[in-house]
Structures are given as C-alpha cells and as structure tokens.
PDB file of N, CA and C in Angstrom:
ATOM      1  N   MET A   1      -9.558   6.804 -15.711  1.00  0.00           N
ATOM      2  CA  MET A   1     -10.226   5.663 -15.131  1.00  0.00           C
ATOM      3  C   MET A   1      -9.623   5.396 -13.750  1.00  0.00           C
ATOM      4  N   ALA A   2     -10.483   5.328 -12.764  1.00  0.00           N
ATOM      5  CA  ALA A   2     -10.027   5.109 -11.392  1.00  0.00           C
ATOM      6  C   ALA A   2      -9.557   3.669 -11.220  1.00  0.00           C
ATOM      7  N   ILE A   3      -8.779   3.452 -10.192  1.00  0.00           N
ATOM      8  CA  ILE A   3      -8.228   2.116  -9.948  1.00  0.00           C
ATOM      9  C   ILE A   3      -9.338   1.118  -9.658  1.00  0.00           C
ATOM     10  N   ALA A   4     -10.393   1.551  -8.958  1.00  0.00           N
ATOM     11  CA  ALA A   4     -11.503   0.639  -8.657  1.00  0.00           C
ATOM     12  C   ALA A   4     -12.205   0.207  -9.945  1.00  0.00           C
ATOM     13  N   ASP A   5     -12.356   1.125 -10.890  1.00  0.00           N
ATOM     14  CA  ASP A   5     -12.973   0.781 -12.172  1.00  0.00           C
ATOM     15  C   ASP A   5     -12.095  -0.180 -12.953  1.00  0.00           C
ATOM     16  N   ARG A   6     -10.795   0.043 -12.908  1.00  0.00           N
ATOM     17  CA  ARG A   6      -9.876  -0.848 -13.617  1.00  0.00           C
ATOM     18  C   ARG A   6      -9.896  -2.252 -13.016  1.00  0.00           C
ATOM     19  N   ILE A   7      -9.977  -2.329 -11.693  1.00  0.00           N
ATOM     20  CA  ILE A   7     -10.042  -3.637 -11.037  1.00  0.00           C
ATOM     21  C   ILE A   7     -11.341  -4.345 -11.396  1.00  0.00           C
ATOM     22  N   ALA A   8     -12.454  -3.615 -11.364  1.00  0.00           N
ATOM     23  CA  ALA A   8     -13.743  -4.221 -11.706  1.00  0.00           C
ATOM     24  C   ALA A   8     -13.751  -4.716 -13.150  1.00  0.00           C
ATOM     25  N   ALA A   9     -13.210  -3.923 -14.058  1.00  0.00           N
ATOM     26  CA  ALA A   9     -13.155  -4.340 -15.457  1.00  0.00           C
ATOM     27  C   ALA A   9     -12.268  -5.574 -15.616  1.00  0.00           C
ATOM     28  N   TYR A  10     -11.158  -5.610 -14.916  1.00  0.00           N
ATOM     29  CA  TYR A  10     -10.260  -6.769 -14.984  1.00  0.00           C
ATOM     30  C   TYR A  10     -10.946  -8.012 -14.444  1.00  0.00           C
ATOM     31  N   ARG A  11     -11.659  -7.876 -13.324  1.00  0.00           N
ATOM     32  CA  ARG A  11     -12.367  -9.023 -12.750  1.00  0.00           C
ATOM     33  C   ARG A  11     -13.425  -9.549 -13.698  1.00  0.00           C
ATOM     34  N   GLU A  12     -14.151  -8.645 -14.359  1.00  0.00           N
ATOM     35  CA  GLU A  12     -15.173  -9.087 -15.314  1.00  0.00           C
ATOM     36  C   GLU A  12     -14.543  -9.849 -16.473  1.00  0.00           C
ATOM     37  N   ARG A  13     -13.451  -9.322 -17.004  1.00  0.00           N
ATOM     38  CA  ARG A  13     -12.772 -10.015 -18.109  1.00  0.00           C
ATOM     39  C   ARG A  13     -12.214 -11.356 -17.652  1.00  0.00           C
ATOM     40  N   LEU A  14     -11.649 -11.396 -16.449  1.00  0.00           N
ATOM     41  CA  LEU A  14     -11.093 -12.632 -15.931  1.00  0.00           C
ATOM     42  C   LEU A  14     -12.178 -13.672 -15.717  1.00  0.00           C
ATOM     43  N   GLU A  15     -13.292 -13.264 -15.130  1.00  0.00           N
ATOM     44  CA  GLU A  15     -14.387 -14.204 -14.903  1.00  0.00           C
ATOM     45  C   GLU A  15     -14.951 -14.722 -16.221  1.00  0.00           C
ATOM     46  N   ALA A  16     -15.089 -13.853 -17.211  1.00  0.00           N
ATOM     47  CA  ALA A  16     -15.586 -14.287 -18.520  1.00  0.00           C
ATOM     48  C   ALA A  16     -14.624 -15.268 -19.161  1.00  0.00           C
ATOM     49  N   TRP A  17     -13.338 -15.002 -19.067  1.00  0.00           N
ATOM     50  CA  TRP A  17     -12.340 -15.891 -19.652  1.00  0.00           C
ATOM     51  C   TRP A  17     -12.330 -17.236 -18.949  1.00  0.00           C
ATOM     52  N   LEU A  18     -12.373 -17.219 -17.601  1.00  0.00           N
ATOM     53  CA  LEU A  18     -12.362 -18.464 -16.847  1.00  0.00           C
ATOM     54  C   LEU A  18     -13.603 -19.298 -17.119  1.00  0.00           C
ATOM     55  N   GLU A  19     -14.740 -18.646 -17.210  1.00  0.00           N
ATOM     56  CA  GLU A  19     -15.972 -19.381 -17.485  1.00  0.00           C
ATOM     57  C   GLU A  19     -15.936 -19.984 -18.885  1.00  0.00           C
ATOM     58  N   ALA A  20     -15.426 -19.241 -19.847  1.00  0.00           N
ATOM     59  CA  ALA A  20     -15.326 -19.775 -21.207  1.00  0.00           C
ATOM     60  C   ALA A  20     -14.303 -20.903 -21.272  1.00  0.00           C
ATOM     61  N   ARG A  21     -13.253 -20.807 -20.516  1.00  0.00           N
ATOM     62  CA  ARG A  21     -12.169 -21.792 -20.584  1.00  0.00           C
ATOM     63  C   ARG A  21     -12.463 -23.040 -19.763  1.00  0.00           C
ATOM     64  N   PHE A  22     -12.938 -22.863 -18.515  1.00  0.00           N
ATOM     65  CA  PHE A  22     -13.071 -23.988 -17.600  1.00  0.00           C
ATOM     66  C   PHE A  22     -14.506 -24.324 -17.208  1.00  0.00           C
ATOM     67  N   GLY A  23     -15.453 -23.478 -17.492  1.00  0.00           N
ATOM     68  CA  GLY A  23     -16.819 -23.703 -17.034  1.00  0.00           C
ATOM     69  C   GLY A  23     -17.061 -22.960 -15.743  1.00  0.00           C
ATOM     70  N   GLY A  24     -18.321 -22.881 -15.320  1.00  0.00           N
ATOM     71  CA  GLY A  24     -18.712 -22.046 -14.187  1.00  0.00           C
ATOM     72  C   GLY A  24     -18.165 -22.476 -12.844  1.00  0.00           C
ATOM     73  N   THR A  25     -18.192 -23.766 -12.513  1.00  0.00           N
ATOM     74  CA  THR A  25     -17.834 -24.172 -11.157  1.00  0.00           C
ATOM     75  C   THR A  25     -16.347 -24.036 -10.885  1.00  0.00           C
ATOM     76  N   VAL A  26     -15.518 -24.431 -11.813  1.00  0.00           N
ATOM     77  CA  VAL A  26     -14.076 -24.325 -11.621  1.00  0.00           C
ATOM     78  C   VAL A  26     -13.659 -22.857 -11.566  1.00  0.00           C
ATOM     79  N   ALA A  27     -14.273 -22.040 -12.427  1.00  0.00           N
ATOM     80  CA  ALA A  27     -13.937 -20.611 -12.456  1.00  0.00           C
ATOM     81  C   ALA A  27     -14.288 -19.937 -11.143  1.00  0.00           C
ATOM     82  N   GLU A  28     -15.448 -20.267 -10.601  1.00  0.00           N
ATOM     83  CA  GLU A  28     -15.849 -19.656  -9.330  1.00  0.00           C
ATOM     84  C   GLU A  28     -14.912 -20.083  -8.204  1.00  0.00           C
ATOM     85  N   GLU A  29     -14.568 -21.360  -8.193  1.00  0.00           N
ATOM     86  CA  GLU A  29     -13.657 -21.852  -7.158  1.00  0.00           C
ATOM     87  C   GLU A  29     -12.274 -21.220  -7.302  1.00  0.00           C
ATOM     88  N   TRP A  30     -11.806 -21.121  -8.518  1.00  0.00           N
ATOM     89  CA  TRP A  30     -10.502 -20.512  -8.760  1.00  0.00           C
ATOM     90  C   TRP A  30     -10.501 -19.039  -8.381  1.00  0.00           C
ATOM     91  N   ALA A  31     -11.549 -18.309  -8.772  1.00  0.00           N
ATOM     92  CA  ALA A  31     -11.642 -16.883  -8.444  1.00  0.00           C
ATOM     93  C   ALA A  31     -11.747 -16.686  -6.936  1.00  0.00           C
ATOM     94  N   ARG A  32     -12.472 -17.574  -6.252  1.00  0.00           N
ATOM     95  CA  ARG A  32     -12.594 -17.477  -4.806  1.00  0.00           C
ATOM     96  C   ARG A  32     -11.228 -17.697  -4.144  1.00  0.00           C
ATOM     97  N   GLY A  33     -10.476 -18.660  -4.643  1.00  0.00           N
ATOM     98  CA  GLY A  33      -9.136 -18.898  -4.109  1.00  0.00           C
ATOM     99  C   GLY A  33      -8.193 -17.741  -4.388  1.00  0.00           C
ATOM    100  N   LEU A  34      -8.308 -17.154  -5.578  1.00  0.00           N
ATOM    101  CA  LEU A  34      -7.489 -15.996  -5.927  1.00  0.00           C
ATOM    102  C   LEU A  34      -7.817 -14.815  -5.021  1.00  0.00           C
ATOM    103  N   TYR A  35      -9.110 -14.582  -4.789  1.00  0.00           N
ATOM    104  CA  TYR A  35      -9.534 -13.481  -3.916  1.00  0.00           C
ATOM    105  C   TYR A  35      -9.016 -13.719  -2.498  1.00  0.00           C
ATOM    106  N   HIS A  36      -9.133 -14.953  -2.026  1.00  0.00           N
ATOM    107  CA  HIS A  36      -8.659 -15.255  -0.667  1.00  0.00           C
ATOM    108  C   HIS A  36      -7.158 -15.019  -0.550  1.00  0.00           C
ATOM    109  N   GLY A  37      -6.417 -15.416  -1.569  1.00  0.00           N
ATOM    110  CA  GLY A  37      -4.972 -15.250  -1.527  1.00  0.00           C
ATOM    111  C   GLY A  37      -4.529 -13.814  -1.642  1.00  0.00           C
ATOM    112  N   MET A  38      -5.281 -13.003  -2.381  1.00  0.00           N
ATOM    113  CA  MET A  38      -4.862 -11.627  -2.623  1.00  0.00           C
ATOM    114  C   MET A  38      -5.408 -10.646  -1.603  1.00  0.00           C
ATOM    115  N   VAL A  39      -6.589 -10.896  -1.059  1.00  0.00           N
ATOM    116  CA  VAL A  39      -7.236  -9.877  -0.245  1.00  0.00           C
ATOM    117  C   VAL A  39      -7.534 -10.336   1.174  1.00  0.00           C
ATOM    118  N   SER A  40      -8.088 -11.506   1.336  1.00  0.00           N
ATOM    119  CA  SER A  40      -8.576 -11.864   2.665  1.00  0.00           C
ATOM    120  C   SER A  40      -7.622 -12.739   3.459  1.00  0.00           C
ATOM    121  N   HIS A  41      -6.521 -13.148   2.901  1.00  0.00           N
ATOM    122  CA  HIS A  41      -5.563 -13.986   3.623  1.00  0.00           C
ATOM    123  C   HIS A  41      -4.890 -13.182   4.729  1.00  0.00           C
ATOM    124  N   PRO A  42      -4.615 -13.786   5.875  1.00  0.00           N
ATOM    125  CA  PRO A  42      -3.979 -13.052   6.977  1.00  0.00           C
ATOM    126  C   PRO A  42      -2.624 -12.444   6.618  1.00  0.00           C
ATOM    127  N   ALA A  43      -1.906 -13.062   5.707  1.00  0.00           N
ATOM    128  CA  ALA A  43      -0.598 -12.523   5.328  1.00  0.00           C
ATOM    129  C   ALA A  43      -0.738 -11.213   4.570  1.00  0.00           C
ATOM    130  N   TYR A  44      -1.922 -10.949   4.015  1.00  0.00           N
ATOM    131  CA  TYR A  44      -2.144  -9.709   3.283  1.00  0.00           C
ATOM    132  C   TYR A  44      -1.902  -8.501   4.187  1.00  0.00           C
ATOM    133  N   GLU A  45      -2.358  -8.574   5.430  1.00  0.00           N
ATOM    134  CA  GLU A  45      -2.145  -7.462   6.365  1.00  0.00           C
ATOM    135  C   GLU A  45      -0.667  -7.272   6.659  1.00  0.00           C
ATOM    136  N   LYS A  46       0.054  -8.371   6.814  1.00  0.00           N
ATOM    137  CA  LYS A  46       1.483  -8.263   7.080  1.00  0.00           C
ATOM    138  C   LYS A  46       2.215  -7.626   5.906  1.00  0.00           C
ATOM    139  N   ILE A  47       1.828  -8.014   4.708  1.00  0.00           N
ATOM    140  CA  ILE A  47       2.438  -7.430   3.513  1.00  0.00           C
ATOM    141  C   ILE A  47       2.103  -5.950   3.425  1.00  0.00           C
ATOM    142  N   GLU A  48       0.859  -5.608   3.760  1.00  0.00           N
ATOM    143  CA  GLU A  48       0.438  -4.208   3.726  1.00  0.00           C
ATOM    144  C   GLU A  48       1.232  -3.380   4.742  1.00  0.00           C
ATOM    145  N   PHE A  49       1.423  -3.902   5.949  1.00  0.00           N
ATOM    146  CA  PHE A  49       2.191  -3.187   6.966  1.00  0.00           C
ATOM    147  C   PHE A  49       3.646  -3.023   6.536  1.00  0.00           C
ATOM    148  N   GLU A  50       4.209  -4.057   5.946  1.00  0.00           N
ATOM    149  CA  GLU A  50       5.594  -3.984   5.494  1.00  0.00           C
ATOM    150  C   GLU A  50       5.747  -2.946   4.385  1.00  0.00           C
ATOM    151  N   ALA A  51       4.778  -2.905   3.480  1.00  0.00           N
ATOM    152  CA  ALA A  51       4.822  -1.901   2.407  1.00  0.00           C
ATOM    153  C   ALA A  51       4.712  -0.493   2.989  1.00  0.00           C
ATOM    154  N   GLU A  52       3.875  -0.331   3.999  1.00  0.00           N
ATOM    155  CA  GLU A  52       3.735   0.975   4.644  1.00  0.00           C
ATOM    156  C   GLU A  52       5.024   1.371   5.356  1.00  0.00           C
ATOM    157  N   ASP A  53       5.685   0.415   5.992  1.00  0.00           N
ATOM    158  CA  ASP A  53       6.967   0.698   6.650  1.00  0.00           C
ATOM    159  C   ASP A  53       8.017   1.138   5.643  1.00  0.00           C
ATOM    160  N   ARG A  54       8.060   0.464   4.512  1.00  0.00           N
ATOM    161  CA  ARG A  54       9.030   0.843   3.480  1.00  0.00           C
ATOM    162  C   ARG A  54       8.713   2.221   2.902  1.00  0.00           C
ATOM    163  N   GLU A  55       7.432   2.506   2.759  1.00  0.00           N
ATOM    164  CA  GLU A  55       7.048   3.831   2.274  1.00  0.00           C
ATOM    165  C   GLU A  55       7.445   4.901   3.291  1.00  0.00           C
ATOM    166  N   ASP A  56       7.250   4.605   4.580  1.00  0.00           N
ATOM    167  CA  ASP A  56       7.649   5.549   5.631  1.00  0.00           C
ATOM    168  C   ASP A  56       9.149   5.795   5.604  1.00  0.00           C
ATOM    169  N   ALA A  57       9.922   4.740   5.438  1.00  0.00           N
ATOM    170  CA  ALA A  57      11.381   4.893   5.391  1.00  0.00           C
ATOM    171  C   ALA A  57      11.804   5.713   4.171  1.00  0.00           C
ATOM    172  N   PHE A  58      11.169   5.467   3.035  1.00  0.00           N
ATOM    173  CA  PHE A  58      11.490   6.229   1.824  1.00  0.00           C
ATOM    174  C   PHE A  58      11.156   7.703   2.000  1.00  0.00           C
ATOM    175  N   MET A  59       9.975   7.979   2.549  1.00  0.00           N
ATOM    176  CA  MET A  59       9.564   9.371   2.734  1.00  0.00           C
ATOM    177  C   MET A  59      10.472  10.072   3.752  1.00  0.00           C
ATOM    178  N   LEU A  60      10.868   9.369   4.800  1.00  0.00           N
ATOM    179  CA  LEU A  60      11.763   9.974   5.785  1.00  0.00           C
ATOM    180  C   LEU A  60      13.133  10.241   5.176  1.00  0.00           C
ATOM    181  N   ALA A  61      13.600   9.360   4.309  1.00  0.00           N
ATOM    182  CA  ALA A  61      14.886   9.585   3.654  1.00  0.00           C
ATOM    183  C   ALA A  61      14.819  10.753   2.675  1.00  0.00           C
ATOM    184  N   CYS A  62      13.665  10.941   2.056  1.00  0.00           N
ATOM    185  CA  CYS A  62      13.520  12.033   1.082  1.00  0.00           C
ATOM    186  C   CYS A  62      13.214  13.375   1.730  1.00  0.00           C
ATOM    187  N   PHE A  63      12.447  13.369   2.800  1.00  0.00           N
ATOM    188  CA  PHE A  63      11.992  14.622   3.406  1.00  0.00           C
ATOM    189  C   PHE A  63      12.273  14.678   4.906  1.00  0.00           C
ATOM    190  N   PRO A  64      13.536  14.549   5.322  1.00  0.00           N
ATOM    191  CA  PRO A  64      13.820  14.596   6.757  1.00  0.00           C
ATOM    192  C   PRO A  64      13.649  15.990   7.353  1.00  0.00           C
ATOM    193  N   ASP A  65      13.710  17.022   6.518  1.00  0.00           N
ATOM    194  CA  ASP A  65      13.571  18.382   7.037  1.00  0.00           C
ATOM    195  C   ASP A  65      12.165  18.653   7.569  1.00  0.00           C
ATOM    196  N   ALA A  66      11.198  17.809   7.248  1.00  0.00           N
ATOM    197  CA  ALA A  66       9.847  17.968   7.797  1.00  0.00           C
ATOM    198  C   ALA A  66       9.839  17.749   9.300  1.00  0.00           C
ATOM    199  N   PHE A  67      10.852  17.056   9.814  1.00  0.00           N
ATOM    200  CA  PHE A  67      10.942  16.783  11.242  1.00  0.00           C
ATOM    201  C   PHE A  67      12.161  17.428  11.877  1.00  0.00           C
ATOM    202  N   GLY A  68      12.766  18.382  11.185  1.00  0.00           N
ATOM    203  CA  GLY A  68      13.880  19.125  11.743  1.00  0.00           C
ATOM    204  C   GLY A  68      15.225  18.459  11.591  1.00  0.00           C
ATOM    205  N   ILE A  69      15.315  17.468  10.750  1.00  0.00           N
ATOM    206  CA  ILE A  69      16.595  16.793  10.516  1.00  0.00           C
ATOM    207  C   ILE A  69      17.205  17.388   9.251  1.00  0.00           C
ATOM    208  N   PRO A  70      18.315  18.099   9.359  1.00  0.00           N
ATOM    209  CA  PRO A  70      18.887  18.708   8.152  1.00  0.00           C
ATOM    210  C   PRO A  70      19.431  17.641   7.198  1.00  0.00           C
ATOM    211  N   SER A  71      19.229  17.886   5.911  1.00  0.00           N
ATOM    212  CA  SER A  71      19.691  16.930   4.917  1.00  0.00           C
ATOM    213  C   SER A  71      20.046  17.675   3.636  1.00  0.00           C
ATOM    214  N   PRO A  72      21.196  17.381   3.057  1.00  0.00           N
ATOM    215  CA  PRO A  72      21.566  18.065   1.816  1.00  0.00           C
ATOM    216  C   PRO A  72      20.754  17.604   0.611  1.00  0.00           C
ATOM    217  N   VAL A  73      20.101  16.461   0.687  1.00  0.00           N
ATOM    218  CA  VAL A  73      19.332  15.977  -0.462  1.00  0.00           C
ATOM    219  C   VAL A  73      17.937  16.578  -0.533  1.00  0.00           C
ATOM    220  N   SER A  74      17.538  17.337   0.467  1.00  0.00           N
ATOM    221  CA  SER A  74      16.195  17.915   0.481  1.00  0.00           C
ATOM    222  C   SER A  74      15.957  18.835  -0.708  1.00  0.00           C
ATOM    223  N   TYR A  75      16.975  19.502  -1.144  1.00  0.00           N
ATOM    224  CA  TYR A  75      16.845  20.386  -2.302  1.00  0.00           C
ATOM    225  C   TYR A  75      16.442  19.584  -3.545  1.00  0.00           C
ATOM    226  N   TYR A  76      17.021  18.419  -3.709  1.00  0.00           N
ATOM    227  CA  TYR A  76      16.741  17.602  -4.892  1.00  0.00           C
ATOM    228  C   TYR A  76      15.434  16.830  -4.762  1.00  0.00           C
ATOM    229  N   THR A  77      15.126  16.384  -3.562  1.00  0.00           N
ATOM    230  CA  THR A  77      13.889  15.617  -3.390  1.00  0.00           C
ATOM    231  C   THR A  77      12.657  16.507  -3.368  1.00  0.00           C
ATOM    232  N   ALA A  78      12.835  17.806  -3.269  1.00  0.00           N
ATOM    233  CA  ALA A  78      11.681  18.716  -3.331  1.00  0.00           C
ATOM    234  C   ALA A  78      10.982  18.621  -4.678  1.00  0.00           C
ATOM    235  N   GLU A  79      11.696  18.171  -5.689  1.00  0.00           N
ATOM    236  CA  GLU A  79      11.082  17.994  -7.003  1.00  0.00           C
ATOM    237  C   GLU A  79      10.060  16.862  -7.009  1.00  0.00           C
ATOM    238  N   LEU A  80      10.119  15.977  -6.021  1.00  0.00           N
ATOM    239  CA  LEU A  80       9.169  14.867  -5.940  1.00  0.00           C
ATOM    240  C   LEU A  80       7.843  15.263  -5.304  1.00  0.00           C
ATOM    241  N   LEU A  81       7.805  16.392  -4.624  1.00  0.00           N
ATOM    242  CA  LEU A  81       6.603  16.787  -3.893  1.00  0.00           C
ATOM    243  C   LEU A  81       5.326  16.825  -4.736  1.00  0.00           C
ATOM    244  N   PRO A  82       5.329  17.358  -5.956  1.00  0.00           N
ATOM    245  CA  PRO A  82       4.075  17.338  -6.718  1.00  0.00           C
ATOM    246  C   PRO A  82       3.554  15.924  -6.983  1.00  0.00           C
ATOM    247  N   TYR A  83       4.445  14.961  -7.083  1.00  0.00           N
ATOM    248  CA  TYR A  83       4.034  13.585  -7.366  1.00  0.00           C
ATOM    249  C   TYR A  83       3.619  12.833  -6.103  1.00  0.00           C
ATOM    250  N   LEU A  84       4.134  13.249  -4.968  1.00  0.00           N
ATOM    251  CA  LEU A  84       3.885  12.549  -3.709  1.00  0.00           C
ATOM    252  C   LEU A  84       3.031  13.361  -2.749  1.00  0.00           C
ATOM    253  N   GLU A  85       2.289  14.314  -3.255  1.00  0.00           N
ATOM    254  CA  GLU A  85       1.551  15.240  -2.385  1.00  0.00           C
ATOM    255  C   GLU A  85       0.574  14.516  -1.452  1.00  0.00           C
ATOM    256  N   ASP A  86      -0.265  13.642  -1.994  1.00  0.00           N
ATOM    257  CA  ASP A  86      -1.252  12.955  -1.163  1.00  0.00           C
ATOM    258  C   ASP A  86      -0.581  12.029  -0.149  1.00  0.00           C
ATOM    259  N   GLU A  87       0.411  11.278  -0.606  1.00  0.00           N
ATOM    260  CA  GLU A  87       1.120  10.379   0.294  1.00  0.00           C
ATOM    261  C   GLU A  87       1.889  11.158   1.365  1.00  0.00           C
ATOM    262  N   TYR A  88       2.419  12.322   0.990  1.00  0.00           N
ATOM    263  CA  TYR A  88       3.195  13.134   1.930  1.00  0.00           C
ATOM    264  C   TYR A  88       2.325  13.604   3.087  1.00  0.00           C
ATOM    265  N   GLU A  89       1.124  14.069   2.789  1.00  0.00           N
ATOM    266  CA  GLU A  89       0.242  14.556   3.855  1.00  0.00           C
ATOM    267  C   GLU A  89      -0.143  13.424   4.806  1.00  0.00           C
ATOM    268  N   ALA A  90      -0.494  12.275   4.255  1.00  0.00           N
ATOM    269  CA  ALA A  90      -0.861  11.136   5.100  1.00  0.00           C
ATOM    270  C   ALA A  90       0.333  10.652   5.916  1.00  0.00           C
ATOM    271  N   TRP A  91       1.500  10.621   5.284  1.00  0.00           N
ATOM    272  CA  TRP A  91       2.705  10.180   5.987  1.00  0.00           C
ATOM    273  C   TRP A  91       3.053  11.127   7.120  1.00  0.00           C
ATOM    274  N   GLN A  92       2.973  12.429   6.866  1.00  0.00           N
ATOM    275  CA  GLN A  92       3.314  13.405   7.899  1.00  0.00           C
ATOM    276  C   GLN A  92       2.341  13.309   9.071  1.00  0.00           C
ATOM    277  N   ARG A  93       1.068  13.141   8.775  1.00  0.00           N
ATOM    278  CA  ARG A  93       0.075  12.979   9.829  1.00  0.00           C
ATOM    279  C   ARG A  93       0.353  11.717  10.650  1.00  0.00           C
ATOM    280  N   ARG A  94       0.702  10.638   9.973  1.00  0.00           N
ATOM    281  CA  ARG A  94       0.976   9.375  10.642  1.00  0.00           C
ATOM    282  C   ARG A  94       2.240   9.470  11.497  1.00  0.00           C
ATOM    283  N   MET A  95       3.254  10.160  11.025  1.00  0.00           N
ATOM    284  CA  MET A  95       4.497  10.284  11.781  1.00  0.00           C
ATOM    285  C   MET A  95       4.325  11.154  13.023  1.00  0.00           C
ATOM    286  N   TRP A  96       3.499  12.180  12.938  1.00  0.00           N
ATOM    287  CA  TRP A  96       3.311  13.061  14.082  1.00  0.00           C
ATOM    288  C   TRP A  96       2.426  12.427  15.147  1.00  0.00           C
ATOM    289  N   ASP A  97       1.626  11.438  14.773  1.00  0.00           N
ATOM    290  CA  ASP A  97       0.752  10.768  15.731  1.00  0.00           C
ATOM    291  C   ASP A  97       1.515   9.605  16.362  1.00  0.00           C
ATOM    292  N   ARG A  98       2.235   9.898  17.425  1.00  0.00           N
ATOM    293  CA  ARG A  98       3.125   8.916  18.045  1.00  0.00           C
ATOM    294  C   ARG A  98       2.357   7.706  18.600  1.00  0.00           C
ATOM    295  N   SER A  99       1.179   7.942  19.184  1.00  0.00           N
ATOM    296  CA  SER A  99       0.468   6.819  19.801  1.00  0.00           C
ATOM    297  C   SER A  99       0.075   5.780  18.764  1.00  0.00           C
ATOM    298  N   SER A 100      -0.407   6.209  17.617  1.00  0.00           N
ATOM    299  CA  SER A 100      -0.795   5.231  16.601  1.00  0.00           C
ATOM    300  C   SER A 100       0.433   4.525  16.036  1.00  0.00           C
ATOM    301  N   MET A 101       1.536   5.247  15.935  1.00  0.00           N
ATOM    302  CA  MET A 101       2.772   4.652  15.418  1.00  0.00           C
ATOM    303  C   MET A 101       3.271   3.565  16.366  1.00  0.00           C
ATOM    304  N   LEU A 102       3.283   3.851  17.669  1.00  0.00           N
ATOM    305  CA  LEU A 102       3.736   2.863  18.640  1.00  0.00           C
ATOM    306  C   LEU A 102       2.783   1.668  18.716  1.00  0.00           C
ATOM    307  N   GLU A 103       1.489   1.939  18.634  1.00  0.00           N
ATOM    308  CA  GLU A 103       0.522   0.845  18.650  1.00  0.00           C
ATOM    309  C   GLU A 103       0.705  -0.062  17.445  1.00  0.00           C
ATOM    310  N   ARG A 104       0.902   0.540  16.292  1.00  0.00           N
ATOM    311  CA  ARG A 104       1.043  -0.241  15.064  1.00  0.00           C
ATOM    312  C   ARG A 104       2.312  -1.091  15.109  1.00  0.00           C
ATOM    313  N   LYS A 105       3.411  -0.495  15.567  1.00  0.00           N
ATOM    314  CA  LYS A 105       4.667  -1.244  15.650  1.00  0.00           C
ATOM    315  C   LYS A 105       4.561  -2.357  16.699  1.00  0.00           C
ATOM    316  N   GLY A 106       3.917  -2.078  17.818  1.00  0.00           N
ATOM    317  CA  GLY A 106       3.754  -3.095  18.839  1.00  0.00           C
ATOM    318  C   GLY A 106       2.896  -4.254  18.362  1.00  0.00           C
ATOM    319  N   ARG A 107       1.831  -3.950  17.653  1.00  0.00           N
ATOM    320  CA  ARG A 107       0.963  -4.979  17.100  1.00  0.00           C
ATOM    321  C   ARG A 107       1.698  -5.778  16.031  1.00  0.00           C
ATOM    322  N   GLN A 108       2.516  -5.104  15.259  1.00  0.00           N
ATOM    323  CA  GLN A 108       3.246  -5.762  14.190  1.00  0.00           C
ATOM    324  C   GLN A 108       4.285  -6.739  14.731  1.00  0.00           C
ATOM    325  N   HIS A 109       4.895  -6.388  15.854  1.00  0.00           N
ATOM    326  CA  HIS A 109       5.943  -7.234  16.427  1.00  0.00           C
ATOM    327  C   HIS A 109       5.464  -7.981  17.674  1.00  0.00           C
ATOM    328  N   HIS A 110       4.154  -8.028  17.883  1.00  0.00           N
ATOM    329  CA  HIS A 110       3.520  -8.792  18.977  1.00  0.00           C
ATOM    330  C   HIS A 110       4.027  -8.384  20.349  1.00  0.00           C
ATOM    331  N   LEU A 111       4.106  -7.081  20.595  1.00  0.00           N
ATOM    332  CA  LEU A 111       4.541  -6.598  21.913  1.00  0.00           C
ATOM    333  C   LEU A 111       3.362  -6.240  22.764  1.00  0.00           C
TER     334      LEU A 111
END
C-alpha cells in the first residue's frame, strides 16, 4: 500500500470518527485546522527544509567518498546503500547542483 493510499484511508477514518463524535460542522472545522497546521502553514516549509538539511548532513557523513573525501566508515555504510538508493541519487544530484544549493540556503537564511 502506497503512502498516499494510507493517508487517504486515514483521512477517511478520521473524518468518519469526527463526524460520529462531534457532528459535521465541528469535524470539518477541526479537519480544516489540522490540514492547515500540517500542510499549508508557512512553518511547514521551514520544517521541510530543516529535515532536508539533516538528511543531507547524514548522507554526507555516511557517503563522503562520493565527493572525494576519504572516510574509514565508508566500508560499513556501504551496507546502507540498498535501503537508501532513491534518496542517495536525489541527494547526489542536489549536492552536485551548486546553484540550487546556494539559492536554497540563501532563501532559507534570508540572504
């Protein structure tokens, strides 16, 4: 089951529970507030950028040899590659694209 299907199923169950518990108007207002807080709030982007930065730092610590930095832990972290394959390709592409990296950091820190 894909993550989008799991989210849709969860939303349906949540809406049914809220409607049964509180009635239609309160449930809709509550769900709208929950959606705003989780997805459309401006802080959501900041949290997303921070999570991406932490992921970048983790990937760089695990796979520094991708950029020519020798590391003795590369032998052990190579075991993570099958699990991080999709993230690794996106991360490597993002790291090699210096202009987007500088733009993102500048936007993040209001430069």
